[in-house]
Short mmCIF file of C-alpha atoms in Angstrom, two decimals:
data_model
loop_
_atom_site.label_atom_id
_atom_site.label_comp_id
_atom_site.label_asym_id
_atom_site.label_seq_id
_atom_site.Cartn_x
_atom_site.Cartn_y
_atom_site.Cartn_z
CA MET E 1 -46.35 27.66 13.52
CA ASN E 2 -47.12 24.38 13.91
CA ASP E 3 -49.33 22.40 16.05
CA ALA E 4 -46.45 21.30 18.50
CA THR E 5 -45.10 24.62 18.58
CA GLU E 6 -48.47 26.10 19.94
CA ILE E 7 -48.54 23.57 22.58
CA ARG E 8 -45.35 23.88 23.80
CA ASP E 9 -45.84 27.65 23.87
CA ALA E 10 -49.30 27.43 25.74
CA GLY E 11 -47.11 25.77 28.54
CA GLU E 12 -45.65 27.36 31.69
CA MET E 13 -42.76 29.41 30.86
CA SER E 14 -41.18 28.53 33.96
CA ASP E 15 -41.16 24.81 32.69
CA PRO E 16 -38.02 23.62 31.49
CA ILE E 17 -37.74 23.39 27.59
CA ILE E 18 -35.54 20.13 28.23
CA LYS E 19 -36.24 17.77 30.55
CA PHE E 20 -34.20 14.19 31.13
CA ASP E 21 -35.88 12.07 33.67
CA LYS E 22 -33.81 9.12 35.03
CA VAL E 23 -32.79 8.51 31.05
CA VAL E 24 -30.45 5.67 30.52
CA LYS E 25 -28.78 4.82 27.50
CA ARG E 26 -26.64 1.84 26.74
CA PHE E 27 -24.35 0.73 23.92
CA GLY E 28 -24.25 -2.90 24.36
CA ASP E 29 -22.91 -3.29 27.83
CA HIS E 30 -21.47 0.22 28.55
CA VAL E 31 -23.64 2.39 30.32
CA VAL E 32 -23.28 5.71 28.51
CA LEU E 33 -26.16 7.27 30.38
CA ASP E 34 -26.75 6.19 33.95
CA GLU E 35 -30.26 7.34 35.07
CA LEU E 36 -29.55 11.08 34.27
CA ASP E 37 -31.77 14.05 35.39
CA PHE E 38 -30.86 16.96 33.43
CA GLU E 39 -33.10 20.13 32.55
CA VAL E 40 -32.38 23.28 30.81
CA GLN E 41 -34.67 26.39 31.17
CA ARG E 42 -35.96 28.22 28.07
CA GLY E 43 -33.24 30.52 26.59
CA GLU E 44 -30.38 29.14 29.00
CA LYS E 45 -27.12 28.45 27.59
CA VAL E 46 -25.80 25.46 28.98
CA THR E 47 -22.07 23.87 28.22
CA ILE E 48 -21.39 20.22 29.07
CA ILE E 49 -18.05 19.44 29.35
CA GLY E 50 -16.39 16.20 31.14
CA PRO E 51 -13.90 13.26 29.93
CA SER E 52 -14.56 11.68 26.70
CA GLY E 53 -16.84 8.66 27.17
CA SER E 54 -18.71 10.67 29.53
CA GLY E 55 -22.05 10.73 27.68
CA LYS E 56 -21.82 14.26 26.77
CA SER E 57 -22.52 14.08 23.02
CA THR E 58 -24.91 11.55 23.61
CA VAL E 59 -27.03 13.75 25.20
CA LEU E 60 -27.32 15.99 22.34
CA ARG E 61 -27.68 13.13 19.70
CA ILE E 62 -30.75 11.70 21.97
CA LEU E 63 -32.21 15.18 21.53
CA MET E 64 -31.52 15.16 17.80
CA THR E 65 -33.19 12.07 17.78
CA LEU E 66 -30.67 10.38 16.53
CA GLU E 67 -29.98 7.85 19.02
CA PRO E 68 -32.94 6.33 21.07
CA ILE E 69 -33.09 6.10 24.75
CA ASN E 70 -33.11 2.82 26.80
CA ASP E 71 -35.12 4.00 29.70
CA GLY E 72 -36.56 7.05 31.00
CA VAL E 73 -38.15 9.58 29.43
CA VAL E 74 -36.89 12.99 27.70
CA TYR E 75 -38.93 15.65 27.73
CA VAL E 76 -38.85 18.50 25.09
CA GLY E 77 -41.13 21.72 25.64
CA GLY E 78 -43.25 19.48 28.12
CA GLN E 79 -43.85 16.82 25.32
CA PRO E 80 -42.16 13.53 25.42
CA LEU E 81 -39.40 12.97 22.93
CA TRP E 82 -39.32 9.49 22.50
CA HIS E 83 -42.30 8.53 23.67
CA GLN E 84 -45.87 9.61 22.80
CA TRP E 85 -49.21 9.44 24.74
CA ARG E 86 -51.81 6.96 24.16
CA GLY E 87 -54.55 7.78 26.87
CA ASP E 88 -52.35 7.93 29.96
CA GLU E 89 -49.73 5.50 28.81
CA LEU E 90 -46.48 6.52 27.20
CA ILE E 91 -45.77 4.13 24.39
CA PRO E 92 -42.53 4.43 21.98
CA ALA E 93 -42.65 7.30 19.76
CA GLY E 94 -43.54 6.90 15.88
CA GLU E 95 -41.89 8.71 13.07
CA PRO E 96 -44.61 11.27 12.62
CA HIS E 97 -44.23 12.27 16.24
CA LEU E 98 -40.23 12.33 15.88
CA ARG E 99 -40.51 14.59 12.95
CA GLU E 100 -42.68 17.01 14.98
CA MET E 101 -40.74 17.17 17.73
CA ARG E 102 -37.53 17.24 15.50
CA SER E 103 -38.62 20.57 14.19
CA HIS E 104 -37.74 22.23 17.73
CA MET E 105 -33.91 21.34 17.43
CA GLY E 106 -31.11 22.21 15.22
CA MET E 107 -27.58 20.56 15.51
CA VAL E 108 -23.92 21.56 14.63
CA PHE E 109 -21.82 18.76 14.20
CA GLN E 110 -18.37 18.34 14.67
CA GLN E 111 -17.48 17.14 11.31
CA PHE E 112 -19.85 19.96 9.87
CA ASN E 113 -21.63 17.29 7.73
CA LEU E 114 -22.30 19.91 5.06
CA PHE E 115 -24.26 18.60 1.77
CA PRO E 116 -21.24 18.25 -0.52
CA HIS E 117 -23.51 18.29 -3.68
CA MET E 118 -24.98 21.57 -3.03
CA THR E 119 -23.78 24.85 -3.06
CA VAL E 120 -23.52 26.72 0.31
CA LEU E 121 -26.76 28.81 -0.28
CA ARG E 122 -28.38 25.51 -1.66
CA ASN E 123 -27.35 23.88 1.83
CA LEU E 124 -29.29 26.79 3.55
CA THR E 125 -32.15 26.65 1.42
CA GLU E 126 -32.80 23.13 0.36
CA ALA E 127 -34.36 22.02 3.77
CA PRO E 128 -36.81 25.23 4.55
CA VAL E 129 -38.07 24.62 0.83
CA GLN E 130 -38.32 20.98 0.85
CA VAL E 131 -39.11 20.28 4.58
CA LEU E 132 -40.90 23.77 5.59
CA GLY E 133 -42.33 24.34 2.45
CA ILE E 134 -40.83 27.74 2.10
CA ASN E 135 -41.02 29.33 -1.29
CA LYS E 136 -37.69 29.27 -3.16
CA ALA E 137 -37.40 32.99 -3.18
CA GLU E 138 -38.00 33.57 0.34
CA ALA E 139 -35.83 30.92 1.52
CA LYS E 140 -32.83 32.30 -0.47
CA LYS E 141 -33.53 35.69 0.87
CA ARG E 142 -33.26 34.21 4.47
CA GLY E 143 -30.36 32.08 3.42
CA MET E 144 -28.34 35.41 2.21
CA GLU E 145 -29.17 36.87 5.37
CA LEU E 146 -27.90 33.94 7.37
CA LEU E 147 -24.90 33.97 5.34
CA GLU E 148 -24.39 38.04 5.87
CA MET E 149 -24.23 36.75 9.59
CA VAL E 150 -21.81 34.29 9.57
CA GLY E 151 -19.91 36.63 7.12
CA LEU E 152 -19.92 34.18 4.37
CA ALA E 153 -22.51 36.12 1.95
CA ASP E 154 -19.44 35.89 -0.83
CA GLN E 155 -19.34 32.38 -0.73
CA ALA E 156 -22.67 31.43 -1.44
CA SER E 157 -22.30 29.90 -4.80
CA LYS E 158 -19.46 27.67 -4.19
CA TYR E 159 -19.22 24.33 -3.04
CA PRO E 160 -18.30 22.99 0.65
CA HIS E 161 -14.94 21.52 -0.43
CA GLN E 162 -14.07 24.86 -1.77
CA LEU E 163 -14.21 26.36 1.67
CA SER E 164 -11.94 26.18 4.71
CA GLY E 165 -13.12 24.21 7.80
CA GLY E 166 -14.10 27.25 9.77
CA GLN E 167 -16.02 28.36 6.58
CA GLN E 168 -17.92 25.25 6.68
CA GLN E 169 -18.50 25.22 10.27
CA ARG E 170 -20.35 28.55 9.86
CA VAL E 171 -22.02 27.53 7.03
CA GLY E 172 -23.28 24.42 9.41
CA ILE E 173 -24.51 26.94 12.08
CA ALA E 174 -26.55 28.94 9.54
CA ARG E 175 -27.98 25.55 8.01
CA ALA E 176 -29.46 24.87 11.34
CA LEU E 177 -30.45 28.45 12.13
CA ALA E 178 -32.48 28.40 8.72
CA MET E 179 -34.90 26.03 10.05
CA ARG E 180 -35.60 28.26 13.05
CA PRO E 181 -35.09 26.02 16.00
CA LYS E 182 -35.99 26.91 19.29
CA VAL E 183 -32.68 24.52 20.57
CA MET E 184 -29.49 24.88 19.04
CA LEU E 185 -27.17 21.65 19.97
CA PHE E 186 -23.41 22.31 19.06
CA ASP E 187 -21.72 19.00 19.32
CA GLU E 188 -17.78 19.78 19.87
CA PRO E 189 -18.51 22.44 17.05
CA THR E 190 -14.58 23.34 16.76
CA SER E 191 -13.17 20.00 17.68
CA ALA E 192 -12.26 19.25 14.13
CA LEU E 193 -10.92 22.69 13.32
CA ASP E 194 -6.93 23.69 13.00
CA PRO E 195 -6.41 26.22 16.19
CA GLU E 196 -6.20 29.36 13.66
CA LEU E 197 -9.72 28.54 12.60
CA VAL E 198 -11.33 28.24 15.98
CA GLY E 199 -11.89 31.86 16.64
CA GLU E 200 -14.33 32.78 13.50
CA VAL E 201 -16.51 29.54 14.68
CA LEU E 202 -16.51 30.71 18.40
CA ASN E 203 -17.55 33.96 17.43
CA VAL E 204 -20.67 33.27 15.24
CA ILE E 205 -21.72 31.31 18.44
CA ARG E 206 -21.08 33.98 20.94
CA SER E 207 -23.03 36.35 18.77
CA LEU E 208 -26.03 33.83 18.91
CA ALA E 209 -25.72 33.48 22.83
CA ASP E 210 -26.97 36.96 22.83
CA GLU E 211 -30.41 35.96 21.73
CA HIS E 212 -32.53 35.61 24.60
CA ASP E 213 -35.00 33.31 23.20
CA LEU E 214 -32.66 30.75 21.75
CA THR E 215 -31.92 27.82 24.10
CA MET E 216 -28.40 26.55 23.48
CA LEU E 217 -26.73 23.30 24.48
CA LEU E 218 -22.93 23.06 23.83
CA VAL E 219 -20.45 20.38 24.15
CA THR E 220 -16.95 21.76 23.86
CA HIS E 221 -13.55 21.36 25.08
CA GLU E 222 -13.15 25.06 24.70
CA MET E 223 -13.19 25.77 28.36
CA HIS E 224 -12.52 29.74 28.41
CA PHE E 225 -15.40 29.92 25.58
CA ALA E 226 -17.43 28.13 27.57
CA ARG E 227 -17.22 30.42 30.65
CA GLN E 228 -17.92 33.33 28.59
CA VAL E 229 -21.07 32.29 27.19
CA SER E 230 -22.76 29.78 29.39
CA ASP E 231 -25.20 30.50 32.00
CA ARG E 232 -24.62 26.98 33.51
CA ILE E 233 -21.84 24.34 33.45
CA CYS E 234 -22.63 20.58 33.89
CA PHE E 235 -19.77 18.62 34.35
CA PHE E 236 -20.44 14.95 33.42
CA ASP E 237 -18.64 12.08 34.49
CA GLN E 238 -19.72 8.39 33.89
CA GLY E 239 -23.23 9.13 32.41
CA ARG E 240 -24.07 11.43 35.20
CA ILE E 241 -24.16 14.87 36.08
CA LYS E 242 -21.16 14.91 38.86
CA GLU E 243 -21.37 18.77 39.41
CA GLN E 244 -23.04 21.83 37.98
CA GLY E 245 -23.14 25.61 38.39
CA LYS E 246 -22.41 29.12 37.33
CA PRO E 247 -19.25 28.88 34.91
CA GLU E 248 -17.60 31.18 38.17
CA ASP E 249 -18.04 28.82 40.22
CA ILE E 250 -17.23 25.55 38.77
CA PHE E 251 -14.08 26.93 36.97
CA THR E 252 -12.96 28.96 40.12
CA ALA E 253 -14.11 26.92 42.91
CA PRO E 254 -15.23 23.43 42.02
CA LYS E 255 -16.52 21.16 44.91
CA GLU E 256 -15.90 17.44 43.62
CA GLU E 257 -12.75 16.23 43.47
CA ARG E 258 -13.13 14.86 39.86
CA THR E 259 -14.13 18.06 38.80
CA LYS E 260 -10.97 19.52 40.11
CA ALA E 261 -9.17 16.79 38.57
CA PHE E 262 -10.73 17.25 35.01
CA LEU E 263 -10.35 21.20 34.98
CA LYS E 264 -6.93 20.97 36.16
CA ALA E 265 -5.87 18.35 33.30
CA VAL E 266 -7.71 20.43 30.61
CA LEU E 267 -6.70 23.78 32.00
CA ASP E 268 -3.11 23.07 32.83
CA PRO E 269 -2.42 20.31 30.59
CA ASP E 270 1.57 20.88 30.98
CA ASP E 271 1.45 20.24 34.97
CA MET Z 1 -17.60 -10.61 -53.32
CA GLU Z 2 -16.43 -7.21 -52.21
CA TRP Z 3 -16.09 -6.36 -48.50
CA THR Z 4 -17.94 -3.36 -48.90
CA SER Z 5 -21.01 -5.46 -50.19
CA TYR Z 6 -21.00 -6.78 -46.70
CA LEU Z 7 -21.76 -3.28 -45.19
CA ALA Z 8 -25.02 -2.85 -45.90
CA PRO Z 9 -26.61 -6.07 -44.26
CA LEU Z 10 -23.81 -5.41 -41.14
CA SER Z 11 -25.31 -2.01 -40.70
CA GLN Z 12 -28.53 -3.21 -40.79
CA GLY Z 13 -27.60 -5.65 -37.90
CA ALA Z 14 -26.01 -3.06 -36.23
CA TRP Z 15 -28.94 -0.80 -35.92
CA VAL Z 16 -30.83 -3.79 -34.21
CA THR Z 17 -27.64 -3.92 -31.86
CA VAL Z 18 -28.00 -0.32 -31.42
CA GLN Z 19 -31.64 -0.46 -30.38
CA LEU Z 20 -31.00 -3.33 -28.13
CA THR Z 21 -28.24 -1.73 -26.30
CA VAL Z 22 -29.98 1.40 -25.61
CA TYR Z 23 -33.26 -0.51 -24.79
CA SER Z 24 -32.12 -2.90 -22.39
CA THR Z 25 -29.23 -0.50 -20.84
CA ILE Z 26 -32.24 1.98 -19.79
CA LEU Z 27 -34.24 -0.74 -18.49
CA GLY Z 28 -31.64 -2.51 -16.71
CA GLY Z 29 -30.67 0.78 -15.09
CA LEU Z 30 -34.10 1.00 -14.23
CA PHE Z 31 -34.18 -2.44 -12.76
CA ALA Z 32 -30.82 -1.73 -10.69
CA PHE Z 33 -32.20 1.41 -9.00
CA LEU Z 34 -35.71 -0.55 -8.15
CA PHE Z 35 -34.04 -3.65 -6.76
CA GLY Z 36 -30.80 -1.95 -5.32
CA LEU Z 37 -32.97 0.15 -3.50
CA GLY Z 38 -35.39 -2.72 -2.87
CA LYS Z 39 -32.60 -4.85 -1.05
CA LEU Z 40 -32.08 -1.89 1.22
CA SER Z 41 -35.95 -1.48 2.29
CA HIS Z 42 -36.74 -2.35 5.61
CA ASN Z 43 -39.88 -4.15 4.23
CA PRO Z 44 -39.00 -7.91 4.46
CA LEU Z 45 -41.46 -8.57 1.20
CA VAL Z 46 -39.86 -5.90 -0.83
CA LYS Z 47 -36.30 -7.04 0.27
CA GLY Z 48 -36.93 -10.55 0.16
CA PHE Z 49 -38.02 -10.29 -3.70
CA SER Z 50 -35.09 -7.90 -4.71
CA VAL Z 51 -32.48 -10.60 -3.21
CA ALA Z 52 -34.10 -13.46 -4.99
CA TYR Z 53 -34.13 -11.53 -8.30
CA ILE Z 54 -30.58 -10.28 -7.91
CA GLU Z 55 -29.32 -13.76 -7.00
CA ILE Z 56 -31.35 -15.84 -9.46
CA PHE Z 57 -30.22 -13.32 -12.54
CA ARG Z 58 -26.70 -13.33 -11.35
CA GLY Z 59 -26.37 -17.01 -10.80
CA THR Z 60 -27.52 -18.21 -13.86
CA SER Z 61 -26.49 -17.70 -17.62
CA LEU Z 62 -27.60 -14.84 -19.65
CA LEU Z 63 -27.91 -17.18 -22.47
CA VAL Z 64 -30.23 -19.66 -20.48
CA GLN Z 65 -32.38 -16.90 -19.05
CA LEU Z 66 -32.56 -15.60 -22.80
CA PHE Z 67 -34.00 -19.00 -24.01
CA TRP Z 68 -36.04 -19.96 -20.95
CA ILE Z 69 -37.59 -16.10 -21.78
CA TYR Z 70 -38.08 -17.12 -25.25
CA PHE Z 71 -38.71 -20.95 -25.61
CA ALA Z 72 -40.14 -21.76 -22.04
CA LEU Z 73 -42.22 -19.17 -21.19
CA PRO Z 74 -44.68 -19.36 -23.75
CA ILE Z 75 -45.24 -23.27 -22.91
CA LEU Z 76 -45.32 -22.24 -19.47
CA GLY Z 77 -47.96 -19.81 -20.24
CA GLN Z 78 -50.08 -22.03 -22.55
CA ALA Z 79 -50.30 -24.39 -19.80
CA ILE Z 80 -51.85 -21.79 -17.54
CA GLY Z 81 -53.89 -20.43 -20.09
CA LEU Z 82 -51.62 -17.04 -20.81
CA ASP Z 83 -50.33 -15.96 -24.15
CA LEU Z 84 -46.48 -15.60 -22.99
CA ARG Z 85 -45.28 -15.32 -26.80
CA PHE Z 86 -42.68 -12.56 -26.80
CA PRO Z 87 -41.25 -11.15 -30.31
CA PRO Z 88 -37.66 -11.73 -30.55
CA VAL Z 89 -36.82 -7.90 -29.70
CA ALA Z 90 -39.05 -8.00 -26.54
CA ALA Z 91 -37.47 -11.45 -25.56
CA GLY Z 92 -33.99 -10.24 -25.83
CA VAL Z 93 -34.38 -6.82 -24.35
CA ALA Z 94 -36.00 -8.39 -21.66
CA ALA Z 95 -33.20 -10.95 -20.99
CA LEU Z 96 -30.57 -8.26 -21.22
CA ALA Z 97 -32.12 -5.92 -18.92
CA LEU Z 98 -32.99 -8.21 -16.41
CA ASN Z 99 -29.40 -9.51 -15.96
CA ILE Z 100 -27.66 -6.11 -16.19
CA GLY Z 101 -30.19 -5.07 -14.09
CA ALA Z 102 -29.42 -7.72 -11.32
CA TYR Z 103 -25.25 -6.56 -11.51
CA GLY Z 104 -26.67 -2.94 -11.64
CA ALA Z 105 -28.62 -3.29 -8.51
CA GLU Z 106 -25.77 -4.63 -6.49
CA VAL Z 107 -23.88 -1.43 -7.50
CA VAL Z 108 -26.74 0.84 -6.49
CA ARG Z 109 -26.99 -0.95 -3.23
CA GLY Z 110 -23.20 -0.55 -2.54
CA ALA Z 111 -23.03 3.14 -3.39
CA VAL Z 112 -25.81 4.04 -1.36
CA GLN Z 113 -24.66 2.29 1.50
CA ALA Z 114 -21.30 3.91 1.18
CA VAL Z 115 -22.91 7.33 1.64
CA PRO Z 116 -21.41 8.38 4.97
CA ARG Z 117 -23.78 7.95 8.24
CA GLU Z 118 -23.11 11.75 8.79
CA GLN Z 119 -24.97 12.61 5.91
CA TYR Z 120 -27.96 10.80 6.87
CA GLU Z 121 -27.63 12.02 10.54
CA ALA Z 122 -27.61 15.80 9.06
CA ALA Z 123 -30.65 15.33 6.87
CA THR Z 124 -32.38 13.63 9.79
CA ALA Z 125 -31.24 16.65 11.80
CA LEU Z 126 -32.90 18.96 9.11
CA ASN Z 127 -36.06 16.90 9.33
CA PHE Z 128 -35.98 15.57 5.53
CA THR Z 129 -38.72 12.67 5.42
CA GLY Z 130 -37.08 9.49 4.55
CA ARG Z 131 -38.22 9.63 0.86
CA LYS Z 132 -36.88 13.31 0.65
CA ARG Z 133 -33.52 12.34 2.50
CA LEU Z 134 -33.32 9.75 -0.29
CA TRP Z 135 -33.76 11.57 -3.28
CA ARG Z 136 -32.32 14.93 -2.23
CA ILE Z 137 -29.18 13.70 -0.01
CA THR Z 138 -28.24 10.23 -0.62
CA LEU Z 139 -28.68 9.57 -4.27
CA PRO Z 140 -27.29 12.71 -5.51
CA GLN Z 141 -24.02 11.47 -3.99
CA ALA Z 142 -24.21 8.00 -4.55
CA ILE Z 143 -25.00 8.15 -8.39
CA PRO Z 144 -21.80 9.77 -9.16
CA GLU Z 145 -19.92 6.71 -7.41
CA MET Z 146 -21.99 4.35 -9.26
CA MET Z 147 -21.22 5.79 -12.81
CA PRO Z 148 -17.63 3.99 -13.64
CA THR Z 149 -19.18 0.72 -12.66
CA PHE Z 150 -22.32 1.46 -14.90
CA GLY Z 151 -20.15 2.33 -17.70
CA ASN Z 152 -18.57 -1.27 -17.72
CA LEU Z 153 -21.93 -2.89 -17.44
CA ALA Z 154 -23.19 -0.87 -20.49
CA VAL Z 155 -20.44 -1.89 -22.45
CA GLN Z 156 -20.64 -5.40 -21.03
CA ASN Z 157 -24.48 -5.56 -22.09
CA LEU Z 158 -23.76 -4.16 -25.72
CA LYS Z 159 -21.49 -7.19 -26.32
CA ASP Z 160 -23.84 -9.42 -24.43
CA THR Z 161 -26.61 -8.48 -27.52
CA ALA Z 162 -24.59 -10.75 -29.77
CA LEU Z 163 -26.32 -13.82 -27.77
CA VAL Z 164 -29.85 -12.58 -29.09
CA SER Z 165 -28.93 -13.95 -32.47
CA LEU Z 166 -29.42 -17.27 -31.17
CA ILE Z 167 -33.04 -16.60 -31.10
CA SER Z 168 -32.93 -15.32 -34.70
CA LEU Z 169 -32.71 -11.91 -34.10
CA GLY Z 170 -31.33 -9.88 -36.67
CA ASP Z 171 -28.68 -8.37 -34.96
CA MET Z 172 -24.97 -7.28 -36.33
CA ALA Z 173 -23.67 -10.89 -34.62
CA PHE Z 174 -26.84 -12.37 -36.65
CA ARG Z 175 -26.00 -10.92 -40.09
CA ALA Z 176 -22.32 -11.66 -39.80
CA GLU Z 177 -23.01 -15.29 -39.41
CA GLN Z 178 -25.50 -15.02 -42.60
CA ILE Z 179 -22.51 -13.62 -44.54
CA ARG Z 180 -20.18 -16.18 -43.37
CA ASN Z 181 -22.43 -18.93 -44.45
CA PHE Z 182 -23.38 -17.38 -47.66
CA THR Z 183 -19.31 -16.43 -48.69
CA GLN Z 184 -17.29 -18.51 -46.21
CA ASP Z 185 -15.24 -15.28 -45.90
CA SER Z 186 -14.37 -15.28 -42.20
CA VAL Z 187 -11.65 -13.25 -41.62
CA THR Z 188 -13.25 -10.34 -43.63
CA VAL Z 189 -16.37 -10.73 -42.00
CA TYR Z 190 -15.81 -11.06 -38.41
CA THR Z 191 -12.80 -8.66 -38.68
CA LEU Z 192 -15.01 -5.99 -39.76
CA VAL Z 193 -17.89 -7.01 -36.60
CA LEU Z 194 -14.95 -6.91 -34.23
CA PHE Z 195 -14.32 -3.51 -35.57
CA MET Z 196 -17.82 -2.49 -35.61
CA TYR Z 197 -18.35 -3.34 -31.73
CA PHE Z 198 -15.17 -2.22 -30.98
CA GLY Z 199 -16.41 1.12 -32.15
CA MET Z 200 -19.76 1.00 -30.69
CA ALA Z 201 -18.22 0.46 -27.22
CA LEU Z 202 -16.13 3.73 -27.90
CA VAL Z 203 -19.33 5.40 -28.14
CA VAL Z 204 -20.86 3.86 -25.49
CA THR Z 205 -17.82 4.52 -22.99
CA ALA Z 206 -17.95 8.42 -24.32
CA CYS Z 207 -21.36 8.61 -23.46
CA MET Z 208 -21.28 7.13 -19.96
CA LYS Z 209 -17.96 9.65 -19.58
CA LEU Z 210 -20.18 12.43 -20.26
CA LEU Z 211 -23.17 11.36 -17.98
CA GLU Z 212 -20.63 10.57 -15.09
CA ARG Z 213 -19.39 14.32 -15.80
CA TYR Z 214 -22.77 15.44 -15.34
CA VAL Z 215 -24.12 13.70 -12.45
CA GLY Z 216 -20.65 14.85 -10.63
CA ARG Z 217 -20.51 18.08 -11.75
CA TRP Z 218 -20.79 19.39 -8.46
CA ARG Z 219 -17.29 17.62 -7.04
CA ALA Z 220 -15.50 19.36 -9.84
CA ALA Z 221 -16.34 22.85 -9.15
CA GLY Z 222 -13.54 24.92 -8.37
CA ARG Z 223 -10.84 22.06 -9.25
#
């Protein structure tokens, strides 16, 4: 366990594990996140829904440190993510701080992004060995356990291009889990899949949702699935949370017109 | 004179050509990676030096570079009190390697930049350090992309070694010139040399193909 984890675990359990405090993100003139306030509790499973361009994926990419922010502060486990303390002052974070913070997060990408030059098992062991310094035998053992969990133990020695999209994404999930993150970020994990392969990936994510310790943040268009696994649904529109609440409330009795229109469009696209 | 009597001196020269090719290709490959990655560096000094190296050696003639290293550098060295006289082999290898390295550097840079951004993001998400990301994720994917062009450059380099005969290095072209001067048998001598270069080029191509297959073996798995 590294220092950052200890600091965080020492914090109050009621503190949110993720907190966006008036976060602004711009791409050129386009405002993607508009003074966003957003919190996620430890172990909470939150799904972000909303029209494309509403900033859903950007939230995840900021948390994974793939996208810097323009204003505001993001906290993970009580520590600022894109900043660090110097005395009482927050200054932009340096790479050592970002690396420490990154260790809490794992990400599953829409396009899987497996390493094509490594076998499936090597995809799972490379970062634990190279980054965490775990010995190879142990990393392999853990890698095989994870492959077992996602139902791909028999594919361990294949290369990613030999697998179906659904299988690749299951490897992608296992690869992220191999780093033992506290927070799992799923960025449209099934959007690139053929319809018949979506189920196998959702099943793996569903089984993860039963783990109480794991905080999950999911961006998806699979509304039925989101309703099943989420503790809370956040509807994003124009870089802010337009409406949020329990899945039952959001899906059956949305208050905002914008939410109603969006849900209608995605749930009954034929109307 | 029988044409077979040319073979002994020509193969002596061929050995020099082989040595020059092997040394300068390996050294040139090293320069290619060094300056190709240097050009991608965030450090303006490293980047600037790499860009300058690449442009200077791509933008000037190999023959002039060779003459400059062999004839001009010692005189410049003398002026500043350094002994910069190199034996012909060293000057030849240096000029060839610096020249091929400059072309190779652009190949390295291009291939590294062509690795999809998503790979970089996946490596970052798994918390690889910048250095490990380069060695473990980016380069293993970029190197197979470089190989076909590296193969061309290696053959090009083999043929360029003929220029070192002009600083009186006894390579194959130099021996051919000697025999021609002595026998006036241009047709036989140059036909022989043509075939010898061609044979060597085939060997270089085959070696590079093997290397290409080796570094890209993951791409062929199951296909």
